[in-house]
Coordinates of C-alpha atoms and ligand atoms in Angstrom, one line a residue:
M1 CA -5.9 14.2 35.5
K2 CA -9.1 12.3 35.8
L3 CA -12.3 13.3 37.6
E4 CA -15.0 10.7 37.9
I5 CA -18.4 11.6 39.2
Q6 CA -20.4 8.5 40.0
S7 CA -24.2 8.5 40.5
L8 CA -24.2 11.7 42.5
S9 CA -27.4 12.8 44.2
K10 CA -28.2 15.6 46.6
V11 CA -31.4 16.3 48.4
Y12 CA -31.4 19.4 50.6
P13 CA -32.9 19.1 54.0
N14 CA -36.0 21.0 52.8
G15 CA -36.6 18.2 50.2
N16 CA -35.2 20.0 47.1
K17 CA -33.6 17.4 44.9
A18 CA -30.8 19.4 43.4
L19 CA -28.8 16.5 41.8
D20 CA -30.3 13.3 40.6
E21 CA -27.9 10.4 39.8
V22 CA -25.3 12.5 37.9
S23 CA -22.4 10.6 36.4
L24 CA -19.6 12.3 34.5
H25 CA -16.1 11.5 33.4
I26 CA -13.8 14.6 33.0
E27 CA -10.2 14.7 31.8
S28 CA -7.6 17.4 31.5
G29 CA -8.6 20.5 29.6
M30 CA -11.5 22.9 29.8
F31 CA -14.9 21.4 30.6
G32 CA -18.1 23.4 30.4
L33 CA -21.1 22.7 32.6
L34 CA -24.1 24.5 31.2
G35 CA -27.7 24.7 32.5
P36 CA -30.4 27.2 33.4
N37 CA -30.6 28.7 36.8
G38 CA -31.6 26.2 39.4
A39 CA -30.3 23.2 37.3
G40 CA -27.9 22.1 40.1
K41 CA -24.6 23.5 38.8
S42 CA -23.6 25.2 42.0
T43 CA -24.6 22.2 44.1
L44 CA -22.3 20.0 41.9
M45 CA -19.4 22.6 42.2
R46 CA -19.8 22.7 46.0
K47 CA -19.7 19.0 46.2
L48 CA -16.5 18.8 44.0
V49 CA -14.7 21.3 46.3
T50 CA -15.8 19.2 49.3
L51 CA -18.0 21.9 50.8
L52 CA -21.0 19.7 50.6
E53 CA -21.8 16.1 51.4
P54 CA -23.8 14.3 48.8
S55 CA -26.9 12.3 49.7
S56 CA -25.5 9.4 47.6
G57 CA -22.8 8.7 45.0
K58 CA -19.1 9.4 44.9
V59 CA -16.4 11.7 43.3
L60 CA -13.0 10.3 42.5
I61 CA -9.9 12.4 41.6
D62 CA -7.3 10.2 40.0
G63 CA -8.9 7.3 41.9
L64 CA -9.0 9.1 45.3
D65 CA -12.5 9.3 46.9
I66 CA -12.8 13.0 47.7
S67 CA -14.9 12.4 50.8
E68 CA -12.2 10.2 52.3
H69 CA -9.2 12.5 51.3
R70 CA -10.6 15.9 51.9
D71 CA -7.4 17.6 52.9
D72 CA -5.3 16.1 50.0
V73 CA -8.1 17.0 47.6
R74 CA -8.3 20.6 48.9
K75 CA -4.6 21.1 48.2
M76 CA -5.2 20.1 44.6
L77 CA -8.1 22.5 44.1
G78 CA -8.6 26.1 43.1
Y79 CA -12.1 27.4 43.5
L80 CA -13.7 30.7 42.3
P81 CA -17.2 30.7 43.8
Q82 CA -20.0 32.7 42.3
D83 CA -20.3 35.1 45.2
F84 CA -16.6 35.7 45.7
R85 CA -16.0 38.6 48.2
F86 CA -13.0 40.8 49.1
F87 CA -11.9 42.0 52.5
S88 CA -12.4 45.7 52.6
N89 CA -9.0 47.0 53.5
L90 CA -6.5 45.0 51.5
T91 CA -4.8 46.1 48.4
T92 CA -4.7 43.8 45.3
Y93 CA -1.2 42.6 46.2
E94 CA -2.0 42.1 49.9
F95 CA -5.1 40.1 49.1
L96 CA -3.3 37.7 46.8
D97 CA -0.4 37.5 49.3
Y98 CA -2.9 36.6 52.0
G99 CA -4.4 33.9 49.7
A100 CA -1.0 32.5 49.0
R101 CA -0.2 32.3 52.7
L102 CA -3.5 30.5 53.4
S103 CA -2.6 28.0 50.7
G104 CA 0.6 27.2 52.6
M105 CA 3.3 29.3 50.9
R106 CA 5.3 30.2 54.0
E107 CA 8.6 31.4 52.6
S108 CA 8.2 35.1 51.9
K109 CA 10.6 35.4 49.0
I110 CA 9.0 32.5 47.1
R111 CA 5.6 33.9 47.9
K112 CA 6.5 37.4 46.7
N113 CA 7.7 35.9 43.4
A114 CA 4.6 33.8 43.0
V115 CA 2.3 36.7 43.8
D116 CA 4.1 39.1 41.4
Q117 CA 4.0 36.5 38.6
M118 CA 0.4 35.7 39.1
L119 CA -0.5 39.4 39.1
E120 CA 1.3 39.6 35.7
T121 CA -0.5 36.6 34.4
V122 CA -4.0 38.0 35.2
G123 CA -3.1 41.5 34.1
L124 CA -3.3 43.1 37.5
Y125 CA 0.3 44.0 38.2
E126 CA -0.2 47.7 37.5
A127 CA -3.2 47.6 39.9
R128 CA -1.3 45.9 42.7
D129 CA -1.5 48.9 45.1
R130 CA -5.2 49.6 44.5
K131 CA -7.8 48.5 47.1
A132 CA -9.2 45.2 46.0
N133 CA -12.8 46.1 46.7
K134 CA -12.5 49.2 44.5
L135 CA -11.4 47.3 41.4
S136 CA -13.8 47.0 38.4
G137 CA -16.0 43.9 38.1
G138 CA -13.7 42.3 35.6
M139 CA -10.6 43.1 37.6
K140 CA -12.2 41.6 40.7
R141 CA -13.0 38.4 38.7
R142 CA -9.4 38.2 37.6
L143 CA -8.2 38.7 41.1
G144 CA -10.6 35.9 42.1
I145 CA -9.1 33.6 39.6
A146 CA -5.6 34.6 40.7
Q147 CA -6.3 33.5 44.2
A148 CA -7.8 30.2 42.9
L149 CA -4.6 29.6 40.9
I150 CA -1.9 30.7 43.3
N151 CA -1.2 27.3 44.8
D152 CA -0.8 25.7 41.3
P153 CA -4.0 23.6 41.5
R154 CA -4.6 20.6 39.3
I155 CA -8.4 21.1 39.3
I156 CA -9.8 24.6 38.9
I157 CA -13.5 25.1 39.4
V158 CA -15.1 28.4 38.3
D159 CA -18.7 29.1 39.1
E160 CA -20.5 31.6 36.8
P161 CA -17.4 33.6 36.1
T162 CA -18.6 36.1 33.6
T163 CA -21.9 37.1 35.1
G164 CA -22.0 40.9 35.3
L165 CA -18.9 41.4 33.1
D166 CA -18.9 43.6 30.0
P167 CA -18.1 41.8 26.7
E168 CA -14.5 42.9 26.6
E169 CA -13.8 41.6 30.1
R170 CA -15.7 38.4 29.3
I171 CA -13.5 37.6 26.4
R172 CA -10.4 38.5 28.4
F173 CA -11.4 36.2 31.2
R174 CA -12.2 33.3 28.9
N175 CA -8.9 33.7 27.2
L176 CA -7.1 33.7 30.5
L177 CA -8.8 30.4 31.4
S178 CA -8.1 29.0 28.0
T179 CA -4.4 29.8 28.4
I180 CA -4.2 28.0 31.7
S181 CA -6.0 25.0 30.3
S182 CA -3.0 24.2 28.1
R183 CA -1.3 22.8 31.3
D184 CA -2.2 19.3 32.6
V185 CA -5.2 20.6 34.6
I186 CA -8.9 20.2 34.6
I187 CA -10.9 23.5 34.5
I188 CA -14.6 23.2 35.1
L189 CA -16.5 26.2 34.0
S190 CA -20.0 26.3 35.3
T191 CA -22.3 28.8 33.6
H192 CA -25.7 29.6 32.2
I193 CA -24.1 31.7 29.5
V194 CA -23.8 29.7 26.3
A195 CA -21.1 31.8 24.8
D196 CA -18.7 31.1 27.7
I197 CA -18.7 27.5 26.6
S198 CA -18.8 27.7 22.8
S199 CA -15.6 29.6 22.5
T200 CA -13.4 27.7 25.0
C201 CA -14.5 24.2 26.0
K202 CA -13.5 20.9 24.4
N203 CA -16.2 19.0 26.2
M204 CA -19.4 19.9 27.9
A205 CA -22.3 18.7 29.9
L206 CA -25.8 20.0 30.2
L207 CA -27.7 19.8 33.5
S208 CA -31.4 20.2 33.7
N209 CA -33.5 19.8 36.8
G210 CA -30.6 18.1 38.6
K211 CA -30.2 15.5 35.9
L212 CA -27.4 15.1 33.3
A213 CA -29.2 15.9 30.0
Y214 CA -26.2 15.9 27.6
N215 CA -22.5 15.1 27.7
S216 CA -20.3 15.4 24.7
T217 CA -18.6 18.1 22.6
P218 CA -20.1 21.5 21.8
E219 CA -19.8 20.6 18.1
N220 CA -22.0 17.4 18.5
L221 CA -24.6 19.5 20.3
I222 CA -24.6 21.9 17.5
D223 CA -25.1 19.0 15.0
T224 CA -28.4 18.0 16.8
A225 CA -29.9 21.4 15.8
R226 CA -28.9 21.3 12.1
G227 CA -32.0 21.8 9.9
K228 CA -34.0 23.1 12.9
I229 CA -33.2 26.8 12.9
W230 CA -35.4 29.0 10.8
Q231 CA -35.1 32.7 10.0
M232 CA -38.3 34.5 9.1
Q233 CA -39.8 37.9 8.8
V234 CA -42.9 38.6 10.9
N235 CA -45.3 41.4 11.9
S236 CA -46.5 42.0 15.4
D237 CA -49.5 39.6 15.2
E238 CA -47.4 36.9 13.8
M239 CA -44.7 37.5 16.3
D240 CA -47.1 36.7 19.2
R241 CA -48.3 33.6 17.5
V242 CA -44.8 32.3 16.6
G243 CA -43.6 33.0 20.2
S244 CA -46.5 31.0 21.6
L245 CA -45.6 28.0 19.3
F246 CA -41.8 27.9 19.2
P247 CA -38.8 29.2 21.1
V248 CA -37.5 32.4 19.5
T249 CA -33.8 33.0 19.8
T250 CA -33.2 36.2 18.0
T251 CA -35.5 39.2 17.3
I252 CA -34.1 42.1 15.2
P253 CA -36.6 45.0 14.5
N254 CA -36.9 46.4 11.0
D255 CA -39.4 48.5 9.0
E256 CA -41.8 45.6 8.4
G257 CA -41.7 44.2 11.9
W258 CA -39.0 41.8 13.0
E259 CA -36.5 39.4 11.5
I260 CA -36.5 36.5 13.9
E261 CA -34.9 33.1 14.4
V262 CA -37.1 30.2 15.5
V263 CA -36.1 26.8 16.8
A264 CA -38.4 24.1 15.4
D265 CA -38.4 20.7 13.7
D266 CA -41.0 22.1 11.4
P267 CA -42.1 25.8 11.7
S268 CA -45.5 25.3 10.0
P269 CA -47.8 27.2 9.6
F270 CA -44.9 29.7 9.3
K271 CA -42.3 29.6 6.6
G272 CA -38.7 30.4 7.0
I273 CA -35.2 29.8 5.6
Q274 CA -32.9 27.4 7.3
V275 CA -29.8 28.9 8.9
E276 CA -26.7 27.2 10.3
P277 CA -27.1 26.5 14.0
N278 CA -24.7 27.8 16.7
L279 CA -24.4 26.5 20.3
E280 CA -27.0 28.9 21.5
H281 CA -29.6 27.6 19.0
A282 CA -28.6 24.0 19.9
Y283 CA -28.9 24.6 23.6
V284 CA -32.4 26.0 23.1
Y285 CA -33.4 23.2 20.8
F286 CA -32.1 20.6 23.2
M287 CA -33.7 22.0 26.3
D288 CA -37.0 22.5 24.5
K289 CA -36.9 18.8 23.4
H290 CA -35.8 17.4 26.7
S291 CA -37.8 19.5 29.2
N292 CA -41.2 20.8 29.4
N293 CA -40.0 24.4 30.1
K294 CA -39.3 26.7 27.3
I295 CA -35.8 28.1 27.8
I296 CA -35.7 31.9 27.8
D297 CA -32.7 32.2 30.1
I298 CA -29.9 32.6 27.6
E299 CA -27.6 35.5 26.9
Ligands
LIG1 P1 -27.7 26.4 39.7 O1 -26.3 26.7 40.2 O2 -27.7 25.6 38.5 O3 -28.4 27.7 39.6 P2 -28.2 25.3 42.3 O4 -27.3 24.2 42.6 O5 -27.9 26.6 43.0 O6 -28.4 25.5 40.8 O7 -29.7 24.9 42.8 C1 -30.3 23.6 42.4 C2 -31.6 23.5 43.1 O8 -31.4 23.3 44.5 C3 -32.5 24.7 43.0 O9 -33.9 24.2 43.0 C4 -32.2 25.5 44.3 O10 -33.4 26.2 44.7 C5 -32.0 24.3 45.3 N1 -31.0 24.7 46.4 C6 -29.8 25.2 46.2 N2 -29.2 25.4 47.4 C7 -30.1 25.0 48.4 C8 -30.1 24.9 49.8 N3 -29.1 25.4 50.5 N4 -31.2 24.5 50.4 C9 -32.3 24.1 49.7 N5 -32.4 24.1 48.3 C10 -31.3 24.6 47.7

């Protein structure tokens, strides 16, 4: 599977430039699209699932231009939008059965098998008779991914999947996607949560103000922050000063004030000890270098 995004731009009718000449090459496996809110991630996802026309540029799936082959492309796609909603009266089983019918599975026996199997895969078989809109947040997300996967898509697009989930459900959801990614499929995971990407994605891109700011592996991004992460002990006066000079990624209160981690090429006039960077540090370092906004929107 190959997805090529070529010089894609989108200007909304009100003049907002949400995407600016974005080019990306994505192959099978799990791909993370990271960026702060407003970076253009959802706009890009909506374009990929043919819900939006670009202002310019193209997207090719295995060489097919998606604007010219909309119906074929939709058959290959599974999409879990950010604001996925459930119809009020359907049970979990009925909901997924409905999704399966919409995706063209007409034969009831085949459909029943597929729905049962998918409910097993996402861990909702026991909850099949419960009303879908009464499920917990994590279960709803899993049912969402089940409907996105029911027609065996080749490209799976998941927008902000773990927002609002507790840590256990987040991990469960990531593991589920990771299992699916061992097939010959492309999974694009769009998120502002760094941890969603670090644990699962082979390759990633960073969007900032509609532009592609980075495209490589999470490990390479981490390397860019090596030697730039400083741990230090500060009191409350120093804390204000440090915070006005550098991005602070961690603050842990203790008896003398706070133990903090600061992202800086050189933390002078403060002193600290260097610590190993993780993807969160690297994201903050990168965004601080490449945009004028200090990034505070990480989890
Ligand atoms: P993200 O998903 O990264 O948060 P979006 O793609 O939702 O980013 O938004 C990118 C930019 O485009 C933002 O400035 C947002 O306000 C703007 N935008 C998104 N949707 C619309 C729309 N329908 N009309 C006008 N502007 C929009």
